[in-house]
JSON list of C-alpha atoms in Angstrom, two decimals:
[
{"chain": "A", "resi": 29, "resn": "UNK", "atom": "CA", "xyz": [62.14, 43.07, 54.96]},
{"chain": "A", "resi": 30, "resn": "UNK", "atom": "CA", "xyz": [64.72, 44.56, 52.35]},
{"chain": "A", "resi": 31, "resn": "UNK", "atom": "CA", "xyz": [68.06, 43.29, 52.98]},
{"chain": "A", "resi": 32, "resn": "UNK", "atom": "CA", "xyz": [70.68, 46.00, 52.83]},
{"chain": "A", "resi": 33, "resn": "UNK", "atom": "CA", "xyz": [74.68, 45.40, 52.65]},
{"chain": "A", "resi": 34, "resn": "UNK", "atom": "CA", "xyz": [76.69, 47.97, 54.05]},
{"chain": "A", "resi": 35, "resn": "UNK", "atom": "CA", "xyz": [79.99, 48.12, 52.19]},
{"chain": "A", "resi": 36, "resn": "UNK", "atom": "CA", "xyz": [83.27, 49.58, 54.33]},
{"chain": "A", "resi": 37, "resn": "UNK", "atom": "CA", "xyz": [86.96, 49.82, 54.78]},
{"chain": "A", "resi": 38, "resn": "UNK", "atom": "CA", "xyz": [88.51, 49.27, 51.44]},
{"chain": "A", "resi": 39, "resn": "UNK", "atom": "CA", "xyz": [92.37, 49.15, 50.10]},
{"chain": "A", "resi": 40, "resn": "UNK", "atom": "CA", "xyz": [92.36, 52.94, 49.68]},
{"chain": "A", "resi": 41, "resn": "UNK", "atom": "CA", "xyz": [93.79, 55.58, 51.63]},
{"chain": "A", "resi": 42, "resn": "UNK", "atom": "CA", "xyz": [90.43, 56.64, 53.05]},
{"chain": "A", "resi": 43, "resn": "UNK", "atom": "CA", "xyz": [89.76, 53.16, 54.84]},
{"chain": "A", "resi": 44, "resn": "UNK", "atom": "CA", "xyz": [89.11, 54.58, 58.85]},
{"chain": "A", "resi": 45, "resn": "UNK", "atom": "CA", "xyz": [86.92, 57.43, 57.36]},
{"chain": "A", "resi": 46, "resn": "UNK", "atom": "CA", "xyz": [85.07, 54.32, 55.37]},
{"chain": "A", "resi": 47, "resn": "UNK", "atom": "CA", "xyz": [84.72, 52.71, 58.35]},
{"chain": "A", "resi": 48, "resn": "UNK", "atom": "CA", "xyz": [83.21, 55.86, 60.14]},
{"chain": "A", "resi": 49, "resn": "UNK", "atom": "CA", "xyz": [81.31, 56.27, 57.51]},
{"chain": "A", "resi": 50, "resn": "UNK", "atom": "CA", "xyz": [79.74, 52.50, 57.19]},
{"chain": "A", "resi": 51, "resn": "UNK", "atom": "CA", "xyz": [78.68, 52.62, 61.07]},
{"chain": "A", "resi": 52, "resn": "UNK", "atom": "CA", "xyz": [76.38, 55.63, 60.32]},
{"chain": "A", "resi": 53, "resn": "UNK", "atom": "CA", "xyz": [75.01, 54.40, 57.37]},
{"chain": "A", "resi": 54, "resn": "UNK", "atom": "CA", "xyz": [74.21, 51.49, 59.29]},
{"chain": "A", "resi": 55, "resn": "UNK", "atom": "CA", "xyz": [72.97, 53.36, 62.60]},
{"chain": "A", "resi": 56, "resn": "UNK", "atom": "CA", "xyz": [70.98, 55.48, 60.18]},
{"chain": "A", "resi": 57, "resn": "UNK", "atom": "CA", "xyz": [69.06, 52.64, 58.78]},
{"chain": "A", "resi": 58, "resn": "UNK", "atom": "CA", "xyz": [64.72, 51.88, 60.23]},
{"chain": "A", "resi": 59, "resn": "UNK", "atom": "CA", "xyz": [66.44, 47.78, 61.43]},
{"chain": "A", "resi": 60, "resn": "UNK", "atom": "CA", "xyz": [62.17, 47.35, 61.64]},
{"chain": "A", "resi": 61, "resn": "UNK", "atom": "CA", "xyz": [62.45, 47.81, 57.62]},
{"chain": "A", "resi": 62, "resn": "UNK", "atom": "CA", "xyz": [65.72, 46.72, 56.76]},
{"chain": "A", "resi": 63, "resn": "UNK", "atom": "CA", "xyz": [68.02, 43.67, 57.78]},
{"chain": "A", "resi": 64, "resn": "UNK", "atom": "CA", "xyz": [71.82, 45.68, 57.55]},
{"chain": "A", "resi": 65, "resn": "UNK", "atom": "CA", "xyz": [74.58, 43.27, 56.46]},
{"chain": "A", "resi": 66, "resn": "UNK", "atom": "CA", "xyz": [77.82, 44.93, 57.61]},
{"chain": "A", "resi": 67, "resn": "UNK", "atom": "CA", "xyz": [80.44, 44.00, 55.35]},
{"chain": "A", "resi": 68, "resn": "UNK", "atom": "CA", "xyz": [84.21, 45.14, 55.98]},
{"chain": "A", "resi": 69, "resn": "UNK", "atom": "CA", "xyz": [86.40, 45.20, 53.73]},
{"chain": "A", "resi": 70, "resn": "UNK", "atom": "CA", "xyz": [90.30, 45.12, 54.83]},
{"chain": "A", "resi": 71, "resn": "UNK", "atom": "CA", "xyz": [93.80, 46.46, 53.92]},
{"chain": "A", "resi": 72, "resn": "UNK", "atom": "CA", "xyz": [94.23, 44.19, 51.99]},
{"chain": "A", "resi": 73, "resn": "UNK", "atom": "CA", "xyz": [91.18, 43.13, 49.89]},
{"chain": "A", "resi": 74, "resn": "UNK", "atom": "CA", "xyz": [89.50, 40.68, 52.05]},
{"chain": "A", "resi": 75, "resn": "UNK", "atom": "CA", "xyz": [85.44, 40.62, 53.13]},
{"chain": "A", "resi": 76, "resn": "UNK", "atom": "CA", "xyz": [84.40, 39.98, 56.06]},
{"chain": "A", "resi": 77, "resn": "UNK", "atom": "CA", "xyz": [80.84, 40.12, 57.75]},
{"chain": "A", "resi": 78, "resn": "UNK", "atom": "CA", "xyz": [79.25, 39.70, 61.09]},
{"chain": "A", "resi": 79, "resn": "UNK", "atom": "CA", "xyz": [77.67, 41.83, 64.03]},
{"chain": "A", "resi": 80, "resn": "UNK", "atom": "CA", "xyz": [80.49, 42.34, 65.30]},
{"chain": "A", "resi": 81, "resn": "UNK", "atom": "CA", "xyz": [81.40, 45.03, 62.74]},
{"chain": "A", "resi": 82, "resn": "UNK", "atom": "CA", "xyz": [78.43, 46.87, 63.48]},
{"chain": "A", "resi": 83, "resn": "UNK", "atom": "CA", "xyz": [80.59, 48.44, 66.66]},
{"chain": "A", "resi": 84, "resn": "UNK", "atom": "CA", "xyz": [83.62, 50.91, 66.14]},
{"chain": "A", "resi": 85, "resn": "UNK", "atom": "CA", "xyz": [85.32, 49.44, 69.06]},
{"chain": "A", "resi": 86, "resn": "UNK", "atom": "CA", "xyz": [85.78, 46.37, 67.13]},
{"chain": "A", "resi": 87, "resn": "UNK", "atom": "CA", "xyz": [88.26, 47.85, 65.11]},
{"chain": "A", "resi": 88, "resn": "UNK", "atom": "CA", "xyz": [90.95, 48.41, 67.59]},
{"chain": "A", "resi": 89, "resn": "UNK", "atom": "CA", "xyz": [91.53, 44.60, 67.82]},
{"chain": "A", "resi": 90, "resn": "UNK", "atom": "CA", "xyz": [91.87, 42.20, 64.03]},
{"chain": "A", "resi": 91, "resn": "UNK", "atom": "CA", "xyz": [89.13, 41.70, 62.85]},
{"chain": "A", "resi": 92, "resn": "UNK", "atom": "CA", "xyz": [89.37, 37.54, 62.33]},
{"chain": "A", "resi": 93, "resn": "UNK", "atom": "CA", "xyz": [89.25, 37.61, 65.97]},
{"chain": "A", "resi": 94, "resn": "UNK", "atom": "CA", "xyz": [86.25, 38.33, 66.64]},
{"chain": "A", "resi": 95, "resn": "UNK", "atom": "CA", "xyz": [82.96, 36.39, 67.31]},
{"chain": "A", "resi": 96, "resn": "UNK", "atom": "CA", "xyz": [80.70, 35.35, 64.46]},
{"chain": "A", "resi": 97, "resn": "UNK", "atom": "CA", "xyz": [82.84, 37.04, 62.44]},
{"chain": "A", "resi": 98, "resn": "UNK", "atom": "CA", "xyz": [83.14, 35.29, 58.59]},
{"chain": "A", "resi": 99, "resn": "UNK", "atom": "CA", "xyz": [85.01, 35.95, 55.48]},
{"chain": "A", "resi": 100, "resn": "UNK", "atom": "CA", "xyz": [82.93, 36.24, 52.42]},
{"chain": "A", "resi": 101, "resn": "UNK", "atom": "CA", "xyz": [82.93, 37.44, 49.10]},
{"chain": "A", "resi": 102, "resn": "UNK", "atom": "CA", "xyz": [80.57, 39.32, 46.97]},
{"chain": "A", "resi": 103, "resn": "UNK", "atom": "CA", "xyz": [79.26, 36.77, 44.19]},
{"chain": "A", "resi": 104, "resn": "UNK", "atom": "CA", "xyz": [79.55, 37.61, 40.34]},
{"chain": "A", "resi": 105, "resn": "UNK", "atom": "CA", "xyz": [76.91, 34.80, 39.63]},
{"chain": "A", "resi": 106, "resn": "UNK", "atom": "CA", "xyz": [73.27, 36.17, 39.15]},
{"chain": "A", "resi": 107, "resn": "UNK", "atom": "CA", "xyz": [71.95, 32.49, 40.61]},
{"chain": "A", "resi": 108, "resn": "UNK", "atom": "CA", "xyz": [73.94, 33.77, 44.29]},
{"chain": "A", "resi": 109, "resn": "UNK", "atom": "CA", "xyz": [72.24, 36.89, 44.23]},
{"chain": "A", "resi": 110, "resn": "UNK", "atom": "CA", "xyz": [74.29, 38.14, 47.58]},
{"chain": "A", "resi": 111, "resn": "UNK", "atom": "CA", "xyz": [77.54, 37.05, 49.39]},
{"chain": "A", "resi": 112, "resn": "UNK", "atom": "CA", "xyz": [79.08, 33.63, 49.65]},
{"chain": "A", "resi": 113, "resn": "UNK", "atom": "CA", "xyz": [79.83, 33.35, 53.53]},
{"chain": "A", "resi": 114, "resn": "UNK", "atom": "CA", "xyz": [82.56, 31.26, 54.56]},
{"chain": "A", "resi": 115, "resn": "UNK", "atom": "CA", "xyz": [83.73, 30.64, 50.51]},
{"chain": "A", "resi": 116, "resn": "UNK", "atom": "CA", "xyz": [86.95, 28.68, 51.43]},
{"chain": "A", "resi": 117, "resn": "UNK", "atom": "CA", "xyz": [85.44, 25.94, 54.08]},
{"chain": "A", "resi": 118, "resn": "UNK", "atom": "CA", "xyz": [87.80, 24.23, 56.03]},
{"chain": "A", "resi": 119, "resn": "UNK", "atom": "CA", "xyz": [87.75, 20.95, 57.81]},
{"chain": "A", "resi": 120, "resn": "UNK", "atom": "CA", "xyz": [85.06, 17.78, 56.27]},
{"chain": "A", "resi": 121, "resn": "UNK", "atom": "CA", "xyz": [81.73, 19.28, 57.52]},
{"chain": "A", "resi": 122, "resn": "UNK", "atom": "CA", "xyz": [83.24, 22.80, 56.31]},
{"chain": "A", "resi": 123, "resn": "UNK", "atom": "CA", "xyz": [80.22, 24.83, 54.34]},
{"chain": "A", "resi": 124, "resn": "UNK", "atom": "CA", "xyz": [79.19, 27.30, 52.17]},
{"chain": "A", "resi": 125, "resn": "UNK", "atom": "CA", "xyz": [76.27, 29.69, 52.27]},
{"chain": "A", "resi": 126, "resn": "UNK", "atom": "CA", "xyz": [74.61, 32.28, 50.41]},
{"chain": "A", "resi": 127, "resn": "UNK", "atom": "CA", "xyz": [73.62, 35.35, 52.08]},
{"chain": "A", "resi": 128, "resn": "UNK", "atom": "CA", "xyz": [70.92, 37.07, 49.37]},
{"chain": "A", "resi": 129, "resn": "UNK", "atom": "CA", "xyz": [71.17, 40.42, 48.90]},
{"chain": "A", "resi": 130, "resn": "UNK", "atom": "CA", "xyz": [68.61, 43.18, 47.84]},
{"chain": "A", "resi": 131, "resn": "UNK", "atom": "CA", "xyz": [71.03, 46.11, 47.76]},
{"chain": "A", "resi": 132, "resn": "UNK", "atom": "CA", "xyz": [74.29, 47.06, 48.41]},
{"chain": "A", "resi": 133, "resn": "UNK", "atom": "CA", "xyz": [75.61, 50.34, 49.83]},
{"chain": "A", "resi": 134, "resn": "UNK", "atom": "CA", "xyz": [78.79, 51.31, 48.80]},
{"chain": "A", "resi": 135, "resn": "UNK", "atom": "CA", "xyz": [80.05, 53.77, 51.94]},
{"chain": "A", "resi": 136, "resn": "UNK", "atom": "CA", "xyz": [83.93, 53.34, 50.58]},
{"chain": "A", "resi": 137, "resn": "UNK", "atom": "CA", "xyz": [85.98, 55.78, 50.23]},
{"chain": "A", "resi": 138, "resn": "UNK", "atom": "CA", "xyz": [88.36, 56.59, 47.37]},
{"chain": "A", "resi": 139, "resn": "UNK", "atom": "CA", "xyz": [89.95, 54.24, 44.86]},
{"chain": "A", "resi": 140, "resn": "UNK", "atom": "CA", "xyz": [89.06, 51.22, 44.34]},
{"chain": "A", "resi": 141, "resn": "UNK", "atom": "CA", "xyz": [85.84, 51.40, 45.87]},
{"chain": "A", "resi": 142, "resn": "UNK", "atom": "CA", "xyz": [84.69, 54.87, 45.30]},
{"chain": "A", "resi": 143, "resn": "UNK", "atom": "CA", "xyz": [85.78, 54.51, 41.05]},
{"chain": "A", "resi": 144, "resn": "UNK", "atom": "CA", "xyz": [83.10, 52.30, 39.71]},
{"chain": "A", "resi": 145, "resn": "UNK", "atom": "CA", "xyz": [84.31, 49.16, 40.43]},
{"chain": "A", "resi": 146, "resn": "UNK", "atom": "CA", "xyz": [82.31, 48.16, 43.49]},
{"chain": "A", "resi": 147, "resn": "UNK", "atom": "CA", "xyz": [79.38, 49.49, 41.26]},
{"chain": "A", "resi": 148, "resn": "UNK", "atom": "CA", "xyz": [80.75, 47.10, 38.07]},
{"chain": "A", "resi": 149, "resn": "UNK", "atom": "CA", "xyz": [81.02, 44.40, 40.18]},
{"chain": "A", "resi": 150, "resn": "UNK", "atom": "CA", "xyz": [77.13, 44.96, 41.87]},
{"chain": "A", "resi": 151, "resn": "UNK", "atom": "CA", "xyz": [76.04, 45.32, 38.15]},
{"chain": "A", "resi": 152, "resn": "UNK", "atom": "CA", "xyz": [77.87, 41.76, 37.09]},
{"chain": "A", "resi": 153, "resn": "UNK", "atom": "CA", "xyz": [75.94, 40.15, 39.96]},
{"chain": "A", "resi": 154, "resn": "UNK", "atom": "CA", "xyz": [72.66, 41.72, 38.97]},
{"chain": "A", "resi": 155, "resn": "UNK", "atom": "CA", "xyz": [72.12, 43.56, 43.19]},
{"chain": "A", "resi": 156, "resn": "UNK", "atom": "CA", "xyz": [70.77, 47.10, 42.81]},
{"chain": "A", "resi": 157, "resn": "UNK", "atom": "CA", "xyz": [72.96, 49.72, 44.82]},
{"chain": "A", "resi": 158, "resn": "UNK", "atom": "CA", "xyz": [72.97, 53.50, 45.62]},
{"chain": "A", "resi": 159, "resn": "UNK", "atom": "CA", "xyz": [74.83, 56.05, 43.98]},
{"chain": "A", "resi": 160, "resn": "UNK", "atom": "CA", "xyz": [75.95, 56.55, 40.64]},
{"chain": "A", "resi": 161, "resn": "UNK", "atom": "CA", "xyz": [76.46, 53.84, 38.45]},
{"chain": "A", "resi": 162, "resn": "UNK", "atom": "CA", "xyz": [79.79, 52.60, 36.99]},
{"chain": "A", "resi": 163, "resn": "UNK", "atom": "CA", "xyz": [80.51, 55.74, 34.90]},
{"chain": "A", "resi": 164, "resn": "UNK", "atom": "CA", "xyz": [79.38, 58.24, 36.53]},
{"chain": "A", "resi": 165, "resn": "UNK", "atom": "CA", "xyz": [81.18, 56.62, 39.50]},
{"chain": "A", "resi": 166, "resn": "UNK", "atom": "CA", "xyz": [84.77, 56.38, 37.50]},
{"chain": "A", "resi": 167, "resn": "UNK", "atom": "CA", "xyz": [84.31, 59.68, 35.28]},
{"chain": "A", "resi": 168, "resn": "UNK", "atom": "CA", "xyz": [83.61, 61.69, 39.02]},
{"chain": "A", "resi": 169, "resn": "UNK", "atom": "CA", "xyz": [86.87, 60.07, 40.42]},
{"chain": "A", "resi": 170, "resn": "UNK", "atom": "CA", "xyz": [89.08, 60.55, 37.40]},
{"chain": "A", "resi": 171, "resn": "UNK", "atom": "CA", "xyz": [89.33, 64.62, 37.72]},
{"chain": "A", "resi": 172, "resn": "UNK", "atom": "CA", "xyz": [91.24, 65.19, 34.60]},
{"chain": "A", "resi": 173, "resn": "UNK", "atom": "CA", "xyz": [88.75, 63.18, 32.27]},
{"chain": "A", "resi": 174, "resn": "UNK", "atom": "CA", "xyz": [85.87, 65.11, 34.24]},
{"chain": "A", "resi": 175, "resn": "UNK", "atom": "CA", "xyz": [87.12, 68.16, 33.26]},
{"chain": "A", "resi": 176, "resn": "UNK", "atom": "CA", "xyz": [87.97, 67.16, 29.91]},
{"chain": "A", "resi": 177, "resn": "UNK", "atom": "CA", "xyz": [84.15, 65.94, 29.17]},
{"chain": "A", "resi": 178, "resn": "UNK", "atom": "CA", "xyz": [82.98, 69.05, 31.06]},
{"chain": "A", "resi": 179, "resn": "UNK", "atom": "CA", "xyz": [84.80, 70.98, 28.66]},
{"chain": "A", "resi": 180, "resn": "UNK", "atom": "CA", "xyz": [83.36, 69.49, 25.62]},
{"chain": "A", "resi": 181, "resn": "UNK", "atom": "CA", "xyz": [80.18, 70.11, 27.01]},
{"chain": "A", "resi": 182, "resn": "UNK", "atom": "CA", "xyz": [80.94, 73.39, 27.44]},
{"chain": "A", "resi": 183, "resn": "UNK", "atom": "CA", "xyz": [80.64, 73.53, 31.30]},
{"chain": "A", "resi": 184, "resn": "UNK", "atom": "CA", "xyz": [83.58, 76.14, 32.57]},
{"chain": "A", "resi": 185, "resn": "UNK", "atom": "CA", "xyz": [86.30, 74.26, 34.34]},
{"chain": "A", "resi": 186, "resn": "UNK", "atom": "CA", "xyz": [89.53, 76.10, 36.43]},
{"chain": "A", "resi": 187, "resn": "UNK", "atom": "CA", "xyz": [92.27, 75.21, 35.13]},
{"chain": "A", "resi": 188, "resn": "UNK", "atom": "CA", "xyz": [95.07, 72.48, 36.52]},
{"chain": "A", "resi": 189, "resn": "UNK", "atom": "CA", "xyz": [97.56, 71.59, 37.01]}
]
């Protein structure tokens, strides 16, 4: 089974339409094929993951609250592979895991998320992911450069302002 982490929320403007977004992506998903990893990210920059965020409802309420819910963070180091659950334990038998990934899916919205960075950072700890890699990704959300490469390829362009 192919294990699939759905990426959501984000810091950007577009977080509720990520979240939208990352519960169809996941409903959308054969769960006979693939094991779905929700992860969430918040307002303010911190992962989270845990069945709960598989429900819409979930989100009316903070999100530390509820059951089974974990922070984590996505892991830089090719050896992890996947998300460190639970990276800052707490208490003497506090733990770390590893939660392997075999893909990511970014469904974030806007910047930074949407800009190559979530793809950079899936690239540094060697996890294939869908979409367009880290350039395409940032050259798509930076209109002006787009338009300024399109140009020298001789693509037509409107004009902006």
């Amino acid at each position: 089974m192919t294990t699939v982490a759905v990426l959501f929320g984000g810091r950007s403007v577009e977080h509720d339409v990520s979240i939208v977004t990352g519960q169809q992506v996941m409903r959308a998903f054969d769960s006979e094929r693939f094991e779905i990893v929700p992860v969430y990210i918040d307002r303010d920059g911190k992962w989270f993951t845990g069945d709960a965020l598989r429900d819409l409802k979930s989100f009316e309420q903070p999100i530390q609250e509820l059951p089974g819910v974990q922070e984590v963070i996505l892991s830089p180091n090719v050896n992890h592979h996947g998300l460190i659950v639970n990276p800052l334990p707490s208490g003497l038998f506090g733990k770390s895991q590893i939660k392997r990934l075999d893909v990511i899916f970014p469904a974030l919205h806007g910047t930074p998320g949407e800009d190559g960075t979530v793809q950079g950072l899936c690239e540094l700890a060697d996890i294939a992911y869908t979409g367009c890699g880290v350039l395409a990704s940032s050259l798509a959300n930076d209109k002006i450069t787009s338009k300024v490469v399109l140009r020298q390829h001789s693509v037509p362009v409107l004009d902006a302002v």
